[in-house]
Amino acid sequence: VIDSTKSMGPYIDRTREAVTKIYQRVEQEQLLDRVKFGLVAYRSSIKAVPGLEYVSKMYVDPSTVKGGSDFLGRVAALKPARVSSSRFDEDAYAGVMQALDQVAWNEFGARYIVLISDAGALSGGDELSGTGLDADQVRLEAKHRGVAIYTLHLKTPSGVKNHDSAQAQYTDLALNPYLNKPLYYPVDAGDVSHFECD
């Protein structure tokens, strides 16, 4: 589940590259029938900024993807937004909830969502929120489906005033009840090369 707003261009490209490398390894190990990836992109309220085009959108359903080349073909159209959102926070929970609601999780044994963003999430009480949910409520929805949520928080210089609030949200969202710790991973300075290595 990836933030596809204007600032996320380099990270979208790196995410595509990372999944390509993983699929190449999966194919080498002849595990294509056991490992599937999907991709949901999210932005923010199209009522506030119609030019964002969507709040969230599923580009790849893991139930129907047929390997690395199919995945890449489907996400080729994924580009960062051409206009800025009305707020720094984006509708991350809308992206996560679309993945939770529209993926047939019962088809999979190990179930993971990796959320990638350089901004905080709109709170459930925000008039622009597409879900009306906060981090703890989304986490409970994931737990109900047996899905673990990892968060990769890109701490870019442009978001320095947002870092603490976003970290609190994503730490809460990624709290894993079985490990009793959050699966929250910051990428300091939002460095693209560090993001690629991580």
Short mmCIF file of C-alpha atoms in Angstrom, two decimals:
data_model
loop_
_atom_site.label_atom_id
_atom_site.label_comp_id
_atom_site.label_asym_id
_atom_site.label_seq_id
_atom_site.Cartn_x
_atom_site.Cartn_y
_atom_site.Cartn_z
CA VAL A 1 0.00 0.00 0.00
CA ILE A 2 1.85 3.06 -1.24
CA ASP A 3 1.34 6.80 -1.04
CA SER A 4 1.20 7.98 -4.66
CA THR A 5 1.14 11.72 -4.03
CA LYS A 6 3.40 14.20 -5.79
CA SER A 7 6.43 13.81 -3.48
CA MET A 8 6.57 10.03 -3.79
CA GLY A 9 7.90 9.61 -7.35
CA PRO A 10 11.38 8.20 -6.52
CA TYR A 11 9.96 5.81 -3.92
CA ILE A 12 7.30 4.49 -6.30
CA ASP A 13 10.07 3.63 -8.75
CA ARG A 14 12.16 1.93 -6.03
CA THR A 15 9.15 -0.06 -4.81
CA ARG A 16 8.57 -1.35 -8.33
CA GLU A 17 12.25 -2.31 -8.58
CA ALA A 18 12.19 -4.07 -5.21
CA VAL A 19 9.14 -6.16 -6.07
CA THR A 20 10.70 -7.02 -9.44
CA LYS A 21 13.83 -8.35 -7.68
CA ILE A 22 11.72 -10.35 -5.23
CA TYR A 23 9.68 -11.86 -8.04
CA GLN A 24 12.87 -12.81 -9.89
CA ARG A 25 14.04 -14.66 -6.78
CA VAL A 26 10.63 -16.28 -6.30
CA GLU A 27 10.69 -17.48 -9.92
CA GLN A 28 14.23 -18.87 -9.52
CA GLU A 29 13.12 -20.80 -6.44
CA GLN A 30 10.00 -22.02 -8.32
CA LEU A 31 7.66 -20.59 -5.69
CA LEU A 32 5.32 -18.62 -7.94
CA ASP A 33 2.36 -20.70 -6.81
CA ARG A 34 3.12 -19.83 -3.16
CA VAL A 35 3.99 -16.11 -3.16
CA LYS A 36 1.79 -13.29 -4.47
CA PHE A 37 2.04 -9.50 -4.36
CA GLY A 38 -0.65 -6.89 -4.76
CA LEU A 39 -0.50 -3.12 -4.89
CA VAL A 40 -2.88 -0.43 -3.67
CA ALA A 41 -2.05 3.26 -4.12
CA TYR A 42 -3.64 6.07 -2.18
CA ARG A 43 -3.73 9.86 -2.20
CA SER A 44 -6.30 12.03 -0.43
CA SER A 45 -9.73 13.61 -0.77
CA ILE A 46 -10.81 14.22 -4.36
CA LYS A 47 -13.60 16.43 -3.04
CA ALA A 48 -10.96 18.83 -1.77
CA VAL A 49 -8.65 18.42 -4.80
CA PRO A 50 -10.34 16.74 -7.82
CA GLY A 51 -7.01 16.65 -9.68
CA LEU A 52 -5.79 13.88 -7.35
CA GLU A 53 -8.02 11.54 -9.42
CA TYR A 54 -8.60 8.94 -6.69
CA VAL A 55 -8.54 8.44 -2.93
CA SER A 56 -7.28 4.87 -3.23
CA LYS A 57 -6.96 2.46 -6.13
CA MET A 58 -6.07 -1.21 -6.45
CA TYR A 59 -3.54 -1.66 -9.23
CA VAL A 60 -2.80 -5.33 -8.59
CA ASP A 61 -5.02 -7.89 -6.86
CA PRO A 62 -2.73 -10.65 -5.50
CA SER A 63 -5.42 -13.25 -6.20
CA THR A 64 -5.18 -12.63 -9.94
CA VAL A 65 -1.53 -11.65 -10.56
CA LYS A 66 0.46 -14.18 -12.61
CA GLY A 67 4.06 -13.39 -11.73
CA GLY A 68 6.59 -10.60 -11.99
CA SER A 69 6.00 -9.52 -15.59
CA ASP A 70 2.24 -9.43 -15.02
CA PHE A 71 2.72 -7.38 -11.84
CA LEU A 72 4.99 -4.89 -13.63
CA GLY A 73 2.58 -4.59 -16.53
CA ARG A 74 -0.25 -3.70 -14.19
CA VAL A 75 1.71 -1.14 -12.16
CA ALA A 76 3.25 0.56 -15.19
CA ALA A 77 0.43 3.09 -15.06
CA LEU A 78 1.18 4.03 -11.44
CA LYS A 79 2.57 7.56 -11.39
CA PRO A 80 2.76 10.17 -8.65
CA ALA A 81 -0.05 12.74 -8.59
CA ARG A 82 0.48 15.84 -10.71
CA VAL A 83 -1.12 18.13 -8.15
CA SER A 84 -0.60 18.57 -4.42
CA SER A 85 -3.09 17.51 -1.76
CA SER A 86 -4.82 20.13 0.36
CA ARG A 87 -3.05 18.90 3.53
CA PHE A 88 0.33 17.32 4.26
CA ASP A 89 -1.39 14.26 5.78
CA GLU A 90 -2.82 11.84 3.21
CA ASP A 91 -5.60 9.23 3.41
CA ALA A 92 -3.34 6.29 4.29
CA TYR A 93 -6.10 4.43 6.12
CA ALA A 94 -8.24 4.47 2.96
CA GLY A 95 -5.44 2.63 1.15
CA VAL A 96 -5.01 0.08 3.92
CA MET A 97 -8.75 -0.47 4.23
CA GLN A 98 -9.11 -1.02 0.47
CA ALA A 99 -6.44 -3.71 0.70
CA LEU A 100 -8.12 -5.27 3.74
CA ASP A 101 -11.60 -5.18 2.21
CA GLN A 102 -10.86 -6.17 -1.40
CA VAL A 103 -8.13 -8.81 -1.14
CA ALA A 104 -9.35 -12.38 -0.61
CA TRP A 105 -7.11 -12.92 2.42
CA ASN A 106 -8.58 -16.37 3.08
CA GLU A 107 -6.64 -17.59 0.02
CA PHE A 108 -3.31 -16.88 1.74
CA GLY A 109 -1.52 -18.34 4.74
CA ALA A 110 0.96 -15.62 5.66
CA ARG A 111 -0.71 -12.22 5.20
CA TYR A 112 1.18 -8.92 5.17
CA ILE A 113 0.54 -5.31 4.27
CA VAL A 114 3.52 -2.98 3.85
CA LEU A 115 2.50 0.69 4.03
CA ILE A 116 4.96 3.15 2.46
CA SER A 117 4.52 6.90 3.00
CA ASP A 118 6.35 10.16 3.60
CA ALA A 119 3.35 11.78 5.33
CA GLY A 120 1.01 11.14 8.23
CA ALA A 121 -2.52 9.81 7.88
CA LEU A 122 -5.76 11.76 8.00
CA SER A 123 -7.37 11.03 11.35
CA GLY A 124 -10.80 9.43 11.48
CA GLY A 125 -12.38 12.64 12.68
CA ASP A 126 -10.98 14.70 9.81
CA GLU A 127 -13.66 15.88 7.38
CA LEU A 128 -11.47 14.68 4.50
CA SER A 129 -11.07 11.13 5.84
CA GLY A 130 -12.52 8.53 3.50
CA THR A 131 -12.88 5.91 6.25
CA GLY A 132 -13.71 7.74 9.48
CA LEU A 133 -11.21 5.39 11.17
CA ASP A 134 -8.10 5.95 13.26
CA ALA A 135 -4.96 3.80 13.47
CA ASP A 136 -6.18 1.56 16.28
CA GLN A 137 -9.44 0.82 14.47
CA VAL A 138 -7.67 -0.04 11.21
CA ARG A 139 -5.26 -2.26 13.15
CA LEU A 140 -8.22 -4.17 14.63
CA GLU A 141 -9.66 -4.66 11.13
CA ALA A 142 -6.31 -6.13 10.06
CA LYS A 143 -6.14 -8.38 13.12
CA HIS A 144 -9.63 -9.69 12.36
CA ARG A 145 -8.35 -10.81 8.93
CA GLY A 146 -5.07 -12.19 10.28
CA VAL A 147 -3.01 -9.51 8.50
CA ALA A 148 0.20 -8.03 9.90
CA ILE A 149 0.88 -4.40 8.95
CA TYR A 150 4.41 -3.08 8.46
CA THR A 151 4.95 0.67 8.06
CA LEU A 152 7.87 2.24 6.20
CA HIS A 153 7.86 5.91 7.19
CA LEU A 154 10.01 8.07 4.93
CA LYS A 155 11.18 10.95 7.10
CA THR A 156 11.85 13.51 4.38
CA PRO A 157 13.05 17.06 5.13
CA SER A 158 9.79 18.53 3.77
CA GLY A 159 7.80 16.62 6.39
CA VAL A 160 9.91 17.44 9.45
CA LYS A 161 7.00 19.13 11.25
CA ASN A 162 4.88 16.03 10.60
CA HIS A 163 7.39 13.36 11.66
CA ASP A 164 6.38 12.96 15.30
CA SER A 165 2.62 12.77 14.70
CA ALA A 166 3.07 10.41 11.73
CA GLN A 167 5.40 8.18 13.76
CA ALA A 168 2.83 7.96 16.56
CA GLN A 169 0.09 7.00 14.06
CA TYR A 170 2.15 4.42 12.21
CA THR A 171 3.59 2.90 15.39
CA ASP A 172 0.02 2.41 16.61
CA LEU A 173 -1.12 1.04 13.24
CA ALA A 174 1.78 -1.44 13.06
CA LEU A 175 1.55 -2.74 16.65
CA ASN A 176 1.73 -6.51 16.31
CA PRO A 177 -0.15 -8.33 19.08
CA TYR A 178 1.84 -11.56 18.69
CA LEU A 179 5.28 -9.94 18.84
CA ASN A 180 4.06 -7.24 21.26
CA LYS A 181 5.93 -4.57 19.32
CA PRO A 182 5.22 -2.28 16.37
CA LEU A 183 6.44 -3.27 12.90
CA TYR A 184 7.35 0.38 12.28
CA TYR A 185 10.47 1.21 10.27
CA PRO A 186 11.58 4.82 9.75
CA VAL A 187 13.82 5.76 6.84
CA ASP A 188 15.67 8.76 8.21
CA ALA A 189 15.97 11.74 5.89
CA GLY A 190 13.80 9.81 3.44
CA ASP A 191 17.02 8.93 1.61
CA VAL A 192 16.13 7.06 -1.59
CA SER A 193 19.33 5.01 -1.44
CA HIS A 194 18.61 3.99 2.18
CA PHE A 195 15.05 3.14 1.21
CA GLU A 196 16.37 0.91 -1.58
CA CYS A 197 18.73 -0.93 0.79
CA ASP A 198 16.12 -1.31 3.52
#
